[in-house]
Short mmCIF file of C-alpha atoms in Angstrom, two decimals:
data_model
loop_
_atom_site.label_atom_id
_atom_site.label_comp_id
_atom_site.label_asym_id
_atom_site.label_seq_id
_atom_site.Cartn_x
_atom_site.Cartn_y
_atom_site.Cartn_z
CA UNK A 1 123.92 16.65 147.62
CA UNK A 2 123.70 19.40 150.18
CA UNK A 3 122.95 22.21 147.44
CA UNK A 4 122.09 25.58 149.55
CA UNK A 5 119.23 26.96 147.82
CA UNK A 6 117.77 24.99 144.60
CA UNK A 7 119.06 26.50 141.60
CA UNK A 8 116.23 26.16 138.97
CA UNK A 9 113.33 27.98 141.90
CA UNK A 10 116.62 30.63 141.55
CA UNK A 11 116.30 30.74 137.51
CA UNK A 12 112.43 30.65 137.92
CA UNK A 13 112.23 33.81 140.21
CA UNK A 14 114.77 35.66 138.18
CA UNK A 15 112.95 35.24 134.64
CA UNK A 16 109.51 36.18 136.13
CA UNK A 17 111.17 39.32 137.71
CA UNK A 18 112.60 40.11 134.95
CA UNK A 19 109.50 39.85 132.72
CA UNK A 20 107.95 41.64 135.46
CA UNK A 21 110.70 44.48 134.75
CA UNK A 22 110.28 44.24 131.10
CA UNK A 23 106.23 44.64 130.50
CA UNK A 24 106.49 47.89 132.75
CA UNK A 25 109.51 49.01 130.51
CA UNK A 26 107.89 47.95 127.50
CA UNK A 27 106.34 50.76 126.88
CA UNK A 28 109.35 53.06 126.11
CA UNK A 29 112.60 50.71 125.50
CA UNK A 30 116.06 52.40 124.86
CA UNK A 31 118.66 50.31 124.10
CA UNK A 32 122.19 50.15 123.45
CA UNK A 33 123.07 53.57 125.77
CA UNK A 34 125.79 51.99 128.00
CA UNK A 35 129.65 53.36 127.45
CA UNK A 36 132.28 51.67 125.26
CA UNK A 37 133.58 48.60 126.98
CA UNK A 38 131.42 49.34 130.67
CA UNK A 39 129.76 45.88 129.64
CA UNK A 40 133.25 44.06 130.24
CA UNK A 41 134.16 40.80 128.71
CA UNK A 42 132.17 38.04 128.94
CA UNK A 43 133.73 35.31 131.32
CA UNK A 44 134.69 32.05 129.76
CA UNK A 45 131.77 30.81 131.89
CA UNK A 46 129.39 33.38 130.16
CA UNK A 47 128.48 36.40 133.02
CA UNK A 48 129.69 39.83 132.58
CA UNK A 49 133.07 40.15 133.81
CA UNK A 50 136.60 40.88 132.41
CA UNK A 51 137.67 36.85 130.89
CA UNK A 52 138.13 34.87 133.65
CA UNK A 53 137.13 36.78 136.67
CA UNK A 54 133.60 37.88 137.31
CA UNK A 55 132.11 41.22 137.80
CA UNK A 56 128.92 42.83 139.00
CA UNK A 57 128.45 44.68 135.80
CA UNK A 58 125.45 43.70 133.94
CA UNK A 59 126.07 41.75 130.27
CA UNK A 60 124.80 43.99 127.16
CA UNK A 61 124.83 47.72 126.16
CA UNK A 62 121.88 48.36 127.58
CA UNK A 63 121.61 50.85 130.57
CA UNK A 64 118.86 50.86 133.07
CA UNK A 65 116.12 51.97 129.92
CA UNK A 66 117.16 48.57 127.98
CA UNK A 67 117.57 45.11 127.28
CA UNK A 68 120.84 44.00 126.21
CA UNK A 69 122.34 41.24 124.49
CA UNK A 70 126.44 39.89 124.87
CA UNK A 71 127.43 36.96 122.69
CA UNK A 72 131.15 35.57 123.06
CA UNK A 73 133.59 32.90 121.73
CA UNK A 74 136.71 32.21 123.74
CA UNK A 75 139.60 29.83 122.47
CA UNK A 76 142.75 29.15 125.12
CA UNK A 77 145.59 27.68 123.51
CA UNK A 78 147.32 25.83 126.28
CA UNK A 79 150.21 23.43 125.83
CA UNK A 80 148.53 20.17 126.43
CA UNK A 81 144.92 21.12 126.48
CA UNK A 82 142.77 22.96 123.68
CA UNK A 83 139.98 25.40 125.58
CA UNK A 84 136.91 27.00 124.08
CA UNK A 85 133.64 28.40 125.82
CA UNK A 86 130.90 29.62 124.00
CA UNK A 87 127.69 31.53 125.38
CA UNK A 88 125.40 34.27 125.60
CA UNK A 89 124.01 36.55 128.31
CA UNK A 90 121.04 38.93 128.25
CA UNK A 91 121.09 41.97 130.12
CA UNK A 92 117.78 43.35 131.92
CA UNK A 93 117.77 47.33 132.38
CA UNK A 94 121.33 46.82 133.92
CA UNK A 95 119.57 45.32 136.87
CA UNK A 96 119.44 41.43 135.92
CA UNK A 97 121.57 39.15 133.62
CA UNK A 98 121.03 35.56 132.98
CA UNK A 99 123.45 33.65 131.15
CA UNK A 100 124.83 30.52 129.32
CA UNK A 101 127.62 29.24 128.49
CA UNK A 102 129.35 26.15 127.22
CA UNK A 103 132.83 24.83 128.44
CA UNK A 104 134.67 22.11 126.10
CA UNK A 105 138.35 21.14 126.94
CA UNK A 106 139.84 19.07 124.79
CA UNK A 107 142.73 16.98 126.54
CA UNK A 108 144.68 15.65 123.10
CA UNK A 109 147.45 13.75 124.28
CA UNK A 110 146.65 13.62 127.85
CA UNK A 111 143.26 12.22 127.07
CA UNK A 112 145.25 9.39 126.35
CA UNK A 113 147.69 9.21 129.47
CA UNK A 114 144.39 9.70 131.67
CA UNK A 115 142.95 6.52 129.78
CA UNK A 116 140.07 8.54 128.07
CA UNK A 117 141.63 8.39 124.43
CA UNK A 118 143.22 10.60 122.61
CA UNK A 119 141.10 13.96 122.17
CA UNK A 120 138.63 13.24 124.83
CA UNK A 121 136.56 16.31 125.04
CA UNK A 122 135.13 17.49 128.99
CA UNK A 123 132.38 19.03 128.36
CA UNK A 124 130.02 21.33 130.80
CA UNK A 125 126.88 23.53 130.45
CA UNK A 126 126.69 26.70 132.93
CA UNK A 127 123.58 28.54 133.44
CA UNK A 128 123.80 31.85 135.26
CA UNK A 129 122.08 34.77 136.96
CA UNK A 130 122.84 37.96 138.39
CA UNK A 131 121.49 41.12 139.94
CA UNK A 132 122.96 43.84 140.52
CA UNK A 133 122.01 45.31 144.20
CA UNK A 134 123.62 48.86 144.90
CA UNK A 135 125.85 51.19 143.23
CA UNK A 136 127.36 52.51 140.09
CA UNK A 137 130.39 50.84 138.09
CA UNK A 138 130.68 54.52 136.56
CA UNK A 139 129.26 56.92 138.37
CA UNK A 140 127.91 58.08 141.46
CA UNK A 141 130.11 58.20 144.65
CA UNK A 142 133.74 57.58 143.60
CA UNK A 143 133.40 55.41 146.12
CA UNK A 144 130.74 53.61 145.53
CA UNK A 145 131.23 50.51 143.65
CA UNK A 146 128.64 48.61 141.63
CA UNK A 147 127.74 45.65 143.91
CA UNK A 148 126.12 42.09 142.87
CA UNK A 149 124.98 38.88 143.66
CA UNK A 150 124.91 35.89 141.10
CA UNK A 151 124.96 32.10 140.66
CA UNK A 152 126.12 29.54 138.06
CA UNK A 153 124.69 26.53 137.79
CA UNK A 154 127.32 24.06 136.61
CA UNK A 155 126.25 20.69 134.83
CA UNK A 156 129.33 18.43 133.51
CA UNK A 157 128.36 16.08 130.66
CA UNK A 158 131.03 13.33 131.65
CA UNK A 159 130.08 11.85 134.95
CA UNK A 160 132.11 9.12 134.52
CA UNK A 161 135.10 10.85 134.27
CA UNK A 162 133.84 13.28 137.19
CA UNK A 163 133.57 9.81 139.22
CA UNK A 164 137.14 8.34 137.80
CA UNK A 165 139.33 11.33 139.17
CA UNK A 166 137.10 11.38 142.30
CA UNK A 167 135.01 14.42 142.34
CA UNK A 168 131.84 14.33 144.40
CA UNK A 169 129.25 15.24 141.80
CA UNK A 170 128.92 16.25 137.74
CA UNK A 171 126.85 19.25 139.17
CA UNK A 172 127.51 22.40 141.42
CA UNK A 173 126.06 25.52 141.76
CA UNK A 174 128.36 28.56 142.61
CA UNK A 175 127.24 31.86 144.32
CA UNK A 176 129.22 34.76 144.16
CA UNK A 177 129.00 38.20 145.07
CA UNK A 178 131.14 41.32 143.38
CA UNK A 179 132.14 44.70 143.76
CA UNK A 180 133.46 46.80 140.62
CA UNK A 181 134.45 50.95 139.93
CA UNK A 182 135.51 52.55 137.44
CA UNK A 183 138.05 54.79 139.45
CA UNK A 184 137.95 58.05 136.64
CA UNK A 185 140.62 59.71 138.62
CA UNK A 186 143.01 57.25 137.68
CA UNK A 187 141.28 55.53 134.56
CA UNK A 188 141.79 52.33 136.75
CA UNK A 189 138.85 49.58 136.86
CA UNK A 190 138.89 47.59 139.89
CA UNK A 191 137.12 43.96 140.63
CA UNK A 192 137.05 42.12 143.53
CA UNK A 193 134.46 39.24 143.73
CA UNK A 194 133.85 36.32 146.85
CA UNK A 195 132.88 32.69 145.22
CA UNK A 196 131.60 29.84 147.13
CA UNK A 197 132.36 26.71 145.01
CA UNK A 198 133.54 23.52 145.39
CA UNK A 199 134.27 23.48 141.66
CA UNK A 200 137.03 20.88 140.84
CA UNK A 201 138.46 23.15 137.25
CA UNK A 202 135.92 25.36 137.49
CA UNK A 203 133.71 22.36 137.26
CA UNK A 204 135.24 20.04 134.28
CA UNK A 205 136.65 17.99 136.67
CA UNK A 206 133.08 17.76 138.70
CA UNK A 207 132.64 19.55 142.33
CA UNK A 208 134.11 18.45 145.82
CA UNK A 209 135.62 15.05 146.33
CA UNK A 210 134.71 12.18 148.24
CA UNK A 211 136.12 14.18 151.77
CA UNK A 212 135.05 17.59 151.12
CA UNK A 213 131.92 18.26 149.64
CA UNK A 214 131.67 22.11 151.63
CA UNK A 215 131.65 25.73 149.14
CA UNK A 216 134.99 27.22 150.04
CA UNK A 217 135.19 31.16 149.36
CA UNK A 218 137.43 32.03 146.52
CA UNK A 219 138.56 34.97 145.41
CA UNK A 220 138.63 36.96 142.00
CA UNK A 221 140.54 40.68 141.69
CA UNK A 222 140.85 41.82 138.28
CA UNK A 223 142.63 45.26 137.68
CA UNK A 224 142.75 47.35 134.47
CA UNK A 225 144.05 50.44 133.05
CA UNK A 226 141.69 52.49 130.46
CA UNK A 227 144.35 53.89 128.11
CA UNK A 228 141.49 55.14 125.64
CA UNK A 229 138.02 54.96 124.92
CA UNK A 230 138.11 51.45 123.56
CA UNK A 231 141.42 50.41 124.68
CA UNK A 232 142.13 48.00 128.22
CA UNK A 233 145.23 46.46 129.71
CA UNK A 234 144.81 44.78 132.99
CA UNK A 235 145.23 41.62 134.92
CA UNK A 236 143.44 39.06 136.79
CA UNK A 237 143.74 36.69 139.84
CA UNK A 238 141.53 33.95 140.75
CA UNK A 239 141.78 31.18 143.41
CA UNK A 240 140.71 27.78 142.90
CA UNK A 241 139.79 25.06 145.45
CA UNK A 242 142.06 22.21 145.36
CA UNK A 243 139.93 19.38 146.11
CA UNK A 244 141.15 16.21 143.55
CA UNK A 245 143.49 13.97 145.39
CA UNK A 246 144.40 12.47 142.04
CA UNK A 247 145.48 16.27 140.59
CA UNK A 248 146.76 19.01 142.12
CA UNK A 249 144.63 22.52 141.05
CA UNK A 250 146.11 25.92 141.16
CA UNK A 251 145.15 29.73 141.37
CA UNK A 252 144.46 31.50 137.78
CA UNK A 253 146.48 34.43 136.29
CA UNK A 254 145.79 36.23 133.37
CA UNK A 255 147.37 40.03 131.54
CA UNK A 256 144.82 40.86 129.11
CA UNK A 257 144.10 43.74 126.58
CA UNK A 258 140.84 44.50 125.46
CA UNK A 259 139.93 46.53 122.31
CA UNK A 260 136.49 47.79 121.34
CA UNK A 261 136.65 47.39 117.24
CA UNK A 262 133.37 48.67 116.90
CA UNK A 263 130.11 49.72 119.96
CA UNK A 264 129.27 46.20 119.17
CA UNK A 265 132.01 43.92 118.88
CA UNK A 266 134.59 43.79 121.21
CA UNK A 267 138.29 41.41 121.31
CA UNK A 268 140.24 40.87 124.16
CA UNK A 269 143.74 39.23 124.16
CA UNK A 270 145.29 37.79 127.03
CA UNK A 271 148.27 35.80 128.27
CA UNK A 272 147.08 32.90 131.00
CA UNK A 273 148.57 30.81 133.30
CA UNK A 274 146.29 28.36 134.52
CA UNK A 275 148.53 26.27 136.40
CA UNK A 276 148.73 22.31 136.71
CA UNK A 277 145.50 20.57 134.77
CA UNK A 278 144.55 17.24 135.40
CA UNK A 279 148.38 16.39 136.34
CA UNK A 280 149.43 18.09 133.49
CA UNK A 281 151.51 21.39 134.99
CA UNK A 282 152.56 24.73 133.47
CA UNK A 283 149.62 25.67 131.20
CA UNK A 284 150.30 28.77 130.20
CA UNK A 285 149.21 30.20 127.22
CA UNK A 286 147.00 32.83 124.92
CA UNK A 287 143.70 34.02 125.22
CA UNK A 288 141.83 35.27 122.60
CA UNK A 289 137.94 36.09 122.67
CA UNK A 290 135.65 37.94 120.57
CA UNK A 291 132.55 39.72 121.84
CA UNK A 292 129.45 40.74 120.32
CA UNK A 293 127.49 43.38 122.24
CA UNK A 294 123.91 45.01 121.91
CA UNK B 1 96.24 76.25 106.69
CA UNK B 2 96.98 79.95 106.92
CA UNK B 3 97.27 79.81 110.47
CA UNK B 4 99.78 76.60 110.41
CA UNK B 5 101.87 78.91 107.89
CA UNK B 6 101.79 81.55 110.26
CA UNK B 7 102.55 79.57 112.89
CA UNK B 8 105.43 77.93 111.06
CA UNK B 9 106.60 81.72 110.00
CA UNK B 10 106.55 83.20 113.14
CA UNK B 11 108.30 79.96 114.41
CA UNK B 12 110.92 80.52 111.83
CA UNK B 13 111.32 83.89 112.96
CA UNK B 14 112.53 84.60 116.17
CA UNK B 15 113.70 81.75 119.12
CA UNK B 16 111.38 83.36 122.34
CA UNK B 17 110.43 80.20 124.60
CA UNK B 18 107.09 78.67 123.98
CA UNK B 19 104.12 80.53 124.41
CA UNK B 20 100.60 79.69 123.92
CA UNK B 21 100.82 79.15 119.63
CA UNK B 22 97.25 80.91 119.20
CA UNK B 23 98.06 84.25 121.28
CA UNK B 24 101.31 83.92 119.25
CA UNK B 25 99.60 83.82 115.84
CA UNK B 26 97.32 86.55 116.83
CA UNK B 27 99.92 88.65 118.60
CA UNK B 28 101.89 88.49 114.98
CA UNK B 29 100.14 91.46 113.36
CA UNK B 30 102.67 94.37 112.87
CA UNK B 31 100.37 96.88 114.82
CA UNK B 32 100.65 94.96 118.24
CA UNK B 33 104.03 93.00 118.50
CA UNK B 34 103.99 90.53 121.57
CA UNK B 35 106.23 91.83 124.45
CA UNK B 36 108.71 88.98 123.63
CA UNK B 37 112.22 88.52 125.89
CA UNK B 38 114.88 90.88 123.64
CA UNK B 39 118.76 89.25 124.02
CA UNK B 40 120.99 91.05 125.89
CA UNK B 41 122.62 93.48 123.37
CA UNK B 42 126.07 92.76 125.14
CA UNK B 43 125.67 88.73 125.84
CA UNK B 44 123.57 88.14 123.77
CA UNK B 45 121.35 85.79 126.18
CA UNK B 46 118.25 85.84 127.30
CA UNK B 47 116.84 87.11 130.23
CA UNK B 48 116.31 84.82 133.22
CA UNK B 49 114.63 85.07 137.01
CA UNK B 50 116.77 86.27 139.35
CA UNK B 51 118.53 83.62 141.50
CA UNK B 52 121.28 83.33 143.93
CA UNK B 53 124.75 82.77 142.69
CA UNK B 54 127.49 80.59 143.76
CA UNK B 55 130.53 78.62 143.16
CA UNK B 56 129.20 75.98 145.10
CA UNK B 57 126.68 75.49 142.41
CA UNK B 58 128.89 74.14 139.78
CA UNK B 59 128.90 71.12 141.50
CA UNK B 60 132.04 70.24 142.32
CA UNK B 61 135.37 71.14 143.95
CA UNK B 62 138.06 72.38 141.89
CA UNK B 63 141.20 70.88 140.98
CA UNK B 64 144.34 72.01 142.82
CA UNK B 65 146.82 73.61 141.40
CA UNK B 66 147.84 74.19 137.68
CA UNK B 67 147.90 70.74 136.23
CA UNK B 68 144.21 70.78 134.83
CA UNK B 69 144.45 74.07 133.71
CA UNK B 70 147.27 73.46 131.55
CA UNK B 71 146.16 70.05 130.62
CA UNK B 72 143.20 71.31 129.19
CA UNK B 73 145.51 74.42 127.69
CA UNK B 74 143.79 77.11 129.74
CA UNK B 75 141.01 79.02 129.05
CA UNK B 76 141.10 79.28 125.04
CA UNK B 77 141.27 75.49 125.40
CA UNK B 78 138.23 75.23 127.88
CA UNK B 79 136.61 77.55 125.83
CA UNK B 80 136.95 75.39 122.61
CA UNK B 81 136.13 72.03 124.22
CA UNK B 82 133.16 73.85 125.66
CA UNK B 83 131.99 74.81 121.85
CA UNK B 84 133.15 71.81 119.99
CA UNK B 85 131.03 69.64 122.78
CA UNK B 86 127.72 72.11 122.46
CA UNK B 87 128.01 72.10 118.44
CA UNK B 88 128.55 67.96 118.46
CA UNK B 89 125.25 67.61 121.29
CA UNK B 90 122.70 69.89 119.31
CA UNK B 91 123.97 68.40 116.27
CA UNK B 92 124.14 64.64 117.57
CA UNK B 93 120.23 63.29 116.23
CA UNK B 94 120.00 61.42 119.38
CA UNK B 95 119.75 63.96 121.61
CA UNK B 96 119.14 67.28 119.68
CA UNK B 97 115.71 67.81 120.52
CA UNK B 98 117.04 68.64 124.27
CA UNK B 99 118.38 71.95 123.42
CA UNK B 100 115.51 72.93 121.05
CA UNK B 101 114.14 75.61 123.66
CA UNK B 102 117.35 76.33 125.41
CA UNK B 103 119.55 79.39 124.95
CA UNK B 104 122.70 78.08 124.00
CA UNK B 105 124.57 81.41 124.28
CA UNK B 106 124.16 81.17 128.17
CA UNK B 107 124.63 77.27 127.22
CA UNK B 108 127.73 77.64 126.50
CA UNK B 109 128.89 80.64 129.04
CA UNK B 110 127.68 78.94 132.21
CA UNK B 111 129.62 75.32 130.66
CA UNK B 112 132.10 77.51 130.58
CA UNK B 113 132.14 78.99 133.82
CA UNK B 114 131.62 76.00 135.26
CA UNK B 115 134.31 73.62 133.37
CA UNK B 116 137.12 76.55 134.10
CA UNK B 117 136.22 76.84 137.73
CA UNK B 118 136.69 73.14 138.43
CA UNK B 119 139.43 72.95 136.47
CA UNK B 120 140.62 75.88 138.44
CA UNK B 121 141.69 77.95 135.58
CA UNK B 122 140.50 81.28 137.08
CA UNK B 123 136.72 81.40 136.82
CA UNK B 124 133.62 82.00 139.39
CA UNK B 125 130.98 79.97 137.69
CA UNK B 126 127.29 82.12 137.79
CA UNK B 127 124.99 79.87 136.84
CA UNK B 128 122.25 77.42 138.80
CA UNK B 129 123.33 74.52 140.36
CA UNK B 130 122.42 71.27 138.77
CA UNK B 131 119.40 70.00 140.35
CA UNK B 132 117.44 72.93 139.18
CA UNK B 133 119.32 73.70 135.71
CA UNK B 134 117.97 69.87 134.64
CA UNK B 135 114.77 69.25 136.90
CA UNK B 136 112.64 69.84 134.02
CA UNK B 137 114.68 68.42 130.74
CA UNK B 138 113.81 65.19 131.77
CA UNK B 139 117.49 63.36 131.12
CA UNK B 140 117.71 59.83 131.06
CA UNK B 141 121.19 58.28 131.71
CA UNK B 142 121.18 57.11 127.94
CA UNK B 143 121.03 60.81 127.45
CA UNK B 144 123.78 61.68 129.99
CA UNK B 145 126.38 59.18 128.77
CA UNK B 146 125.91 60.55 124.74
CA UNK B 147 126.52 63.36 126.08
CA UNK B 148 130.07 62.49 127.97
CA UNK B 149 130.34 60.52 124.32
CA UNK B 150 130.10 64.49 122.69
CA UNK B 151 132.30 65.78 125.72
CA UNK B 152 135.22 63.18 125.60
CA UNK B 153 135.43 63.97 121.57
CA UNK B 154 135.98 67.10 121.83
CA UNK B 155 138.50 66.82 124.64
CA UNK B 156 139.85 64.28 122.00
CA UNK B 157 139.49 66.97 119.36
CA UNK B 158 141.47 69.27 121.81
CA UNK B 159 144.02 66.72 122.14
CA UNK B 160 143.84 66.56 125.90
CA UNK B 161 145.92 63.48 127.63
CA UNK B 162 142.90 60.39 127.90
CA UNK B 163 144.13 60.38 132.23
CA UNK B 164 143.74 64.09 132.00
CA UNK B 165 139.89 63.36 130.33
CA UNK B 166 139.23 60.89 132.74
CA UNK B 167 140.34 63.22 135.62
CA UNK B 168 138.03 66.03 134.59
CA UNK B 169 135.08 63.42 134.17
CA UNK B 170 136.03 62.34 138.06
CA UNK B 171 134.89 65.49 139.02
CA UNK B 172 131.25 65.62 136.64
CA UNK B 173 129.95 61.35 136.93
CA UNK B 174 128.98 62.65 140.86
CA UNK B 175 126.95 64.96 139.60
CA UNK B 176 124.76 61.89 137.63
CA UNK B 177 121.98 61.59 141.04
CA UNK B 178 121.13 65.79 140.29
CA UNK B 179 121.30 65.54 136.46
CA UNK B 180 119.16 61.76 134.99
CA UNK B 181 115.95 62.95 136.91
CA UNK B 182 114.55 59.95 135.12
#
């Protein structure tokens, strides 16, 4: 376990400073004030970001007068796995999130060929935080992007399996930091975010191996075109490590639209190609989350 | 009582900014009426302290070229998305109370002036730049981004291109540090 900084003094600091923030808000809340879709799409590991890739901007409708709320439910059709993540995220005068999600892939048939049974289920809980540091997604200095720091705190439920295909540990804790604009000029959004992880599957398959235990920096770009008020297409990119001898792991693509039905309730579509899984290669298939937003 | 219906009449009555409400009530009688700020019979605004004028005080550079200007279909166009946007904002119940003491006839000329000018459709824009136009309203952002909610439906409304919406907004989300004073 050589875990950089421990992640539940993290959690602690963050919910007393955002209390903090909240009693000398309380007196005067206003909530709900944020722009169609400048909350993003929650991540299918529950922080404010646009699906798969992270971003700095802050879950919730709330602006800096607020607290905001994000819930989301993501299925991934893929063709020999069965993905869903489930969480929520609060959002603290667009200054701190925290969030949680939970991660279930079901491996049908290749539960079986792996020896785990037919439908096995991997299963992880991720608890996050985030604060945003500098800047303005929106506006402010064109360039100027809104700039962040965060961490997930990853906790598989099967260490057995985690221990079976080799990985190091059932829990990891990822840092990240992210830079996003809105780029008006061109109605282009722009992500790029830095992870240290040594997330085997995002963590599913456990973190690090028995030779390399070490957070590698991975990246996460997402670009998207605003072609209305509540209307997205874009695309993401994110790099995995590759740390399983047993299973080769590979970088994340996704083309997603995103459609605000409502201030509160946003979908998002996506085609994804997440690669080889767990030996099983060529997942590619549909997205499809829903978002509710306060 | 009398003097809160006299106070509510003589509110009714005329749209002067506030003044102390007890001078007002007694300055009401016909024989004395208060020296109150008359509209300019031409404009139609109210009279303000003088102040030094510049282009440089709309805030922002213009666009070059013609592309804006046509995108936004000229003047008549500016002109319209400048009215639709002022009727939606002091009509919008979120933030109506912030135009309660303002005169909207130089409202809407300055907005004007200074929406044509960056969109470099052949305007000088006259009025104060944007630190001191808003250092007393007392915007929040929540405020700021209703009212780029009022402003992008009534580019909508003029059926301006959403890039072409987006441009224009490039040019006004800079101006966000001079405008939320809180």
């Amino acid at each position: 376990m050589n875990r950089l900084i421990d992640p539940v003094r993290i959690a602690c600091i963050l919910v007393l400073s955002a209390s903090t923030l909240a009693t000398s808000h309380a007196q005067d809340l206003r909530n709900g004030g944020k722009l169609l879709l400048t909350n993003g799409v929650s991540t299918i590991e529950g922080s404010g970001g646009g699906g798969l890739a992270t971003w700095s901007t802050i879950a919730g409708n709330a602006t800096q007068e607020g607290i905001g709320a994000q819930a989301h439910g993501t299925v991934i059709e893929l063709p020999d796995y069965n993905w869903t993540s489930y969480g929520i995220a609060l959002g603290f005068f667009d200054r701190v999130e925290l969030s949680y999600a939970r991660q279930n892939l079901d491996t049908i048939d290749i539960g079986t060929a792996l020896g785990l049974g037919r439908g096995y289920t991997l299963n992880q809980d991720i608890f996050g935080a985030k604060v945003r540091l500098a800047g303005d997604a929106v506006y402010g200095d064109s360039m100027m992007p809104q700039i962040a720091v965060g961490v997930q705190h990853k906790r598989s439920s099967d260490d057995a399996v985690v221990a079976a295909v080799g990985g190091a540990s059932p829990n990891g804790t990822d840092f990240y930091v992210s830079a996003t604009k809105l780029f008006l000029s061109h109605s282009v959004l722009a992500n790029a975010t830095v992870r240290f992880t040594k997330a085997n599957q995002t963590g599913l398959l456990g973190f690090g191996s028995a030779t390399d235990t070490s957070h590698k920096p991975q990246f996460e770009g997402s670009i998207a075109y605003q072609l209305s008020r509540r209307f997205v297409v874009g695309g993401e990119y994110r790099t995995k490590p590759d740390n399983l001898a047993i299973a080769r792991e590979d970088d994340w693509v996704d083309l997603f639209a995103a459609y605000a039905l409502t201030r509160n309730v946003t979908v998002t579509a996506a085609y994804v190609d997440l690669g080889s899984i767990a030996t099983a290669d060529k997942q590619r298939g549909a997205l499809l989350s829903l978002q509710a937003a306060f | 009582m009398i003097s809160l219906i006299l106070a509510l009449a003589f509110a009714g009555m005329q749209d002067m900014p506030d003044t102390d409400s007890a001078q007002a009530v007694s300055e009401a009688a016909p024989e004395q009426p208060a020296p109150e700020p008359q509209r300019d019979p031409v404009t139609g605004e109210l009279p303000v302290d003088p102040y030094e004028m510049s282009d440089a005080h709309a805030g922002a550079t213009p666009f070059a070229g013609t592309g804006m200007r046509d995108a936004f279909h000229g003047q008549d166009g500016i002109r319209r998305v400048v009215n639709t946007m002022v009727d939606r904002a002091t009509n919008d119940p979120r933030i109506s109370e912030i135009f309660v003491s303002h005169d909207l006839v130089r409202l809407r000329r300055t907005l004007f002036e200074q929406f044509c000018y960056i969109l470099n459709a052949g305007c000088t824009y006259t009025g104060r730049d944007m630190a001191s136009s808003h250092r007393d309203i007392g915007l929040q952002i929540d405020d700021l981004n209703i009212l780029v909610e009022n402003l992008q439906a009534a580019m909508a409304q003029e059926k301006i291109s959403f890039s072409a919406q987006n441009r224009f907004l490039s040019k006004l989300a800079p101006m966000k540090r001079d405008v939320v004073t809180r």
